[in-house]
Short mmCIF file of C-alpha atoms in Angstrom, two decimals:
data_model
loop_
_atom_site.label_atom_id
_atom_site.label_comp_id
_atom_site.label_asym_id
_atom_site.label_seq_id
_atom_site.Cartn_x
_atom_site.Cartn_y
_atom_site.Cartn_z
CA UNK A 29 -6.59 0.61 -25.86
CA UNK A 30 -3.13 1.04 -24.84
CA UNK A 31 -2.90 2.42 -21.75
CA UNK A 32 0.28 4.89 -21.59
CA UNK A 33 0.99 7.20 -17.72
CA UNK A 34 4.18 9.36 -18.20
CA UNK A 35 6.28 10.37 -15.09
CA UNK A 36 3.68 11.69 -12.36
CA UNK A 37 1.12 10.07 -13.81
CA UNK A 38 -1.77 8.27 -12.99
CA UNK A 39 -4.63 7.96 -10.60
CA UNK A 40 -2.73 9.50 -7.43
CA UNK A 41 -4.09 8.53 -3.39
CA UNK A 42 -2.66 10.28 -0.60
CA UNK A 43 -2.44 7.09 2.55
CA UNK A 44 -1.84 8.63 5.62
CA UNK A 45 1.90 10.48 5.04
CA UNK A 46 2.44 7.81 2.16
CA UNK A 47 1.48 8.19 -1.66
CA UNK A 48 0.73 6.19 -4.52
CA UNK A 49 -0.80 6.04 -8.35
CA UNK A 50 -2.50 3.60 -9.70
CA UNK A 51 -0.15 2.58 -12.78
CA UNK A 52 -2.26 -0.37 -14.19
CA UNK A 53 -6.31 -1.49 -12.61
CA UNK A 54 -7.54 -5.01 -13.82
CA UNK A 55 -9.56 -2.81 -16.56
CA UNK A 56 -6.86 -1.96 -18.04
CA UNK A 57 -5.48 -4.86 -17.81
CA UNK A 58 -8.12 -7.45 -18.34
CA UNK A 59 -7.69 -8.79 -15.08
CA UNK A 60 -4.60 -9.99 -15.39
CA UNK A 61 -2.80 -7.37 -13.24
CA UNK A 62 -2.51 -4.71 -10.87
CA UNK A 63 0.72 -2.00 -10.84
CA UNK A 64 1.34 0.43 -8.41
CA UNK A 65 4.63 3.41 -7.53
CA UNK A 66 3.75 3.43 -3.84
CA UNK A 67 6.02 6.04 -2.11
CA UNK A 68 6.53 5.58 2.30
CA UNK A 69 7.56 8.23 4.11
CA UNK A 70 10.73 7.24 6.75
CA UNK A 71 9.25 4.70 9.93
CA UNK A 72 6.03 3.62 7.64
CA UNK A 73 5.26 0.24 9.44
CA UNK A 74 4.39 -1.53 7.18
CA UNK A 75 1.44 -3.71 6.98
CA UNK A 76 0.88 -6.43 10.09
CA UNK A 77 2.04 -9.80 8.46
CA UNK A 78 -0.15 -11.23 5.66
CA UNK A 79 -1.09 -14.63 3.04
CA UNK A 80 -3.36 -14.01 0.12
CA UNK A 81 -5.00 -16.50 -0.50
CA UNK A 82 -5.45 -15.87 -4.80
CA UNK A 83 -2.98 -13.54 -5.30
CA UNK A 84 0.71 -12.91 -6.35
CA UNK A 85 2.30 -10.22 -5.06
CA UNK A 86 5.66 -8.44 -6.21
CA UNK A 87 7.59 -6.03 -5.14
CA UNK A 88 10.59 -3.75 -7.46
CA UNK A 89 12.95 -1.12 -5.14
CA UNK A 90 13.55 2.14 -7.46
CA UNK A 91 14.58 4.54 -4.79
CA UNK A 92 15.07 4.08 -0.76
CA UNK A 93 15.62 -0.04 1.38
CA UNK A 94 12.16 -1.67 1.63
CA UNK A 95 13.05 -4.39 4.63
CA UNK A 96 11.20 -6.88 3.39
CA UNK A 97 10.16 -10.00 5.62
CA UNK A 98 9.00 -13.42 3.38
CA UNK A 99 8.07 -16.23 6.30
CA UNK A 100 10.87 -16.26 8.57
CA UNK A 101 13.49 -13.87 6.33
CA UNK A 102 13.78 -10.24 6.70
CA UNK A 103 15.71 -9.00 3.42
CA UNK A 104 16.44 -5.45 3.17
CA UNK A 105 16.23 -4.82 -0.16
CA UNK A 106 17.71 -1.92 -2.23
CA UNK A 107 17.35 -0.72 -6.05
CA UNK A 108 16.33 -3.04 -8.17
CA UNK A 109 15.66 -5.85 -6.07
CA UNK A 110 12.85 -7.87 -7.24
CA UNK A 111 10.10 -10.14 -4.68
CA UNK A 112 7.48 -12.11 -5.65
CA UNK A 113 5.75 -13.72 -3.03
CA UNK A 114 2.77 -16.66 -4.14
CA UNK A 115 -0.07 -17.27 -2.65
CA UNK A 116 -0.39 -18.70 0.85
CA UNK A 117 3.87 -17.13 1.64
CA UNK A 118 3.57 -15.05 4.93
CA UNK A 119 4.65 -11.17 4.74
CA UNK A 120 4.86 -7.89 5.39
CA UNK A 121 6.92 -4.42 4.18
CA UNK A 122 8.71 -1.85 6.03
CA UNK A 123 10.34 1.76 5.65
CA UNK A 124 12.39 1.10 8.73
CA UNK A 125 15.11 4.59 7.35
CA UNK A 126 15.27 7.66 8.59
CA UNK A 127 15.04 8.25 3.43
CA UNK A 128 11.24 7.93 1.56
CA UNK A 129 11.27 4.38 -0.38
CA UNK A 130 10.13 4.52 -4.25
CA UNK A 131 8.96 0.54 -5.32
CA UNK A 132 6.58 -0.47 -7.67
CA UNK A 133 4.00 -3.39 -6.47
CA UNK A 134 2.44 -5.87 -8.89
CA UNK A 135 -0.67 -7.80 -8.07
CA UNK A 136 -2.30 -10.70 -10.11
CA UNK A 137 -4.31 -11.22 -10.98
CA UNK A 138 -5.71 -7.49 -11.34
CA UNK A 139 -8.48 -5.99 -8.35
CA UNK A 140 -6.25 -4.72 -5.83
CA UNK A 141 -6.60 -1.41 -6.94
CA UNK A 142 -9.71 -1.58 -5.31
CA UNK A 143 -8.08 -1.67 -1.69
CA UNK A 144 -5.75 0.66 -2.39
CA UNK A 145 -8.88 2.57 -3.34
CA UNK A 146 -10.92 2.18 -0.52
CA UNK A 147 -7.53 2.49 1.83
CA UNK A 148 -7.08 5.38 0.43
CA UNK A 149 -11.05 7.17 0.92
CA UNK A 150 -10.98 5.92 4.41
CA UNK A 151 -7.52 7.64 5.24
CA UNK A 152 -8.86 10.65 4.27
CA UNK A 153 -11.48 10.94 6.16
CA UNK A 154 -12.69 14.01 8.03
CA UNK A 155 -14.16 11.49 10.71
CA UNK A 156 -9.66 11.12 11.69
CA UNK A 157 -7.72 8.16 10.86
CA UNK A 158 -9.54 4.37 10.77
CA UNK A 159 -9.01 1.81 13.82
CA UNK A 160 -7.04 -0.75 13.06
CA UNK A 161 -10.42 -3.51 13.31
CA UNK A 162 -11.57 -0.87 10.84
CA UNK A 163 -8.51 -1.55 8.50
CA UNK A 164 -8.71 -5.05 8.76
CA UNK A 165 -12.31 -4.78 7.75
CA UNK A 166 -11.34 -2.95 4.34
CA UNK A 167 -7.91 -5.02 4.01
CA UNK A 168 -10.32 -8.34 5.08
CA UNK A 169 -12.83 -7.85 1.76
CA UNK A 170 -9.46 -7.63 -0.65
CA UNK A 171 -7.89 -11.46 0.01
CA UNK A 172 -5.77 -9.70 2.89
CA UNK A 173 -5.63 -11.66 5.97
CA UNK A 174 -4.00 -10.97 8.41
CA UNK A 175 -1.28 -14.39 10.11
#
């Protein structure tokens, strides 16, 4: 069955002051990939430097400037920038600017949406934001290894 999401459509999640909208998930793509449209707030520190054993992580910047760290290199990625990070390559991203950044995040194979859902649920818990240890425990289940 075809999946079509118009502008603003898809499964929306708040992750702190940032947000993401799931556009394609493993069930939609026969496990082939995951796609989210993500908006990170100004000053967003990003996840810790990490790598994936099997996941290929890709970013396409639509608006704003996303700071990418890939290995030892830092890239100020403006609109139209695409980055493809293969398995095993340490990387992270942040928003050092004073404006929101909107980007597409693609992952192959699919399934990373489960991490996003669990992280969003933990961030919106009535018990307050989770500790970095709790976030690490969630991430560890989804091919996310801090470096």
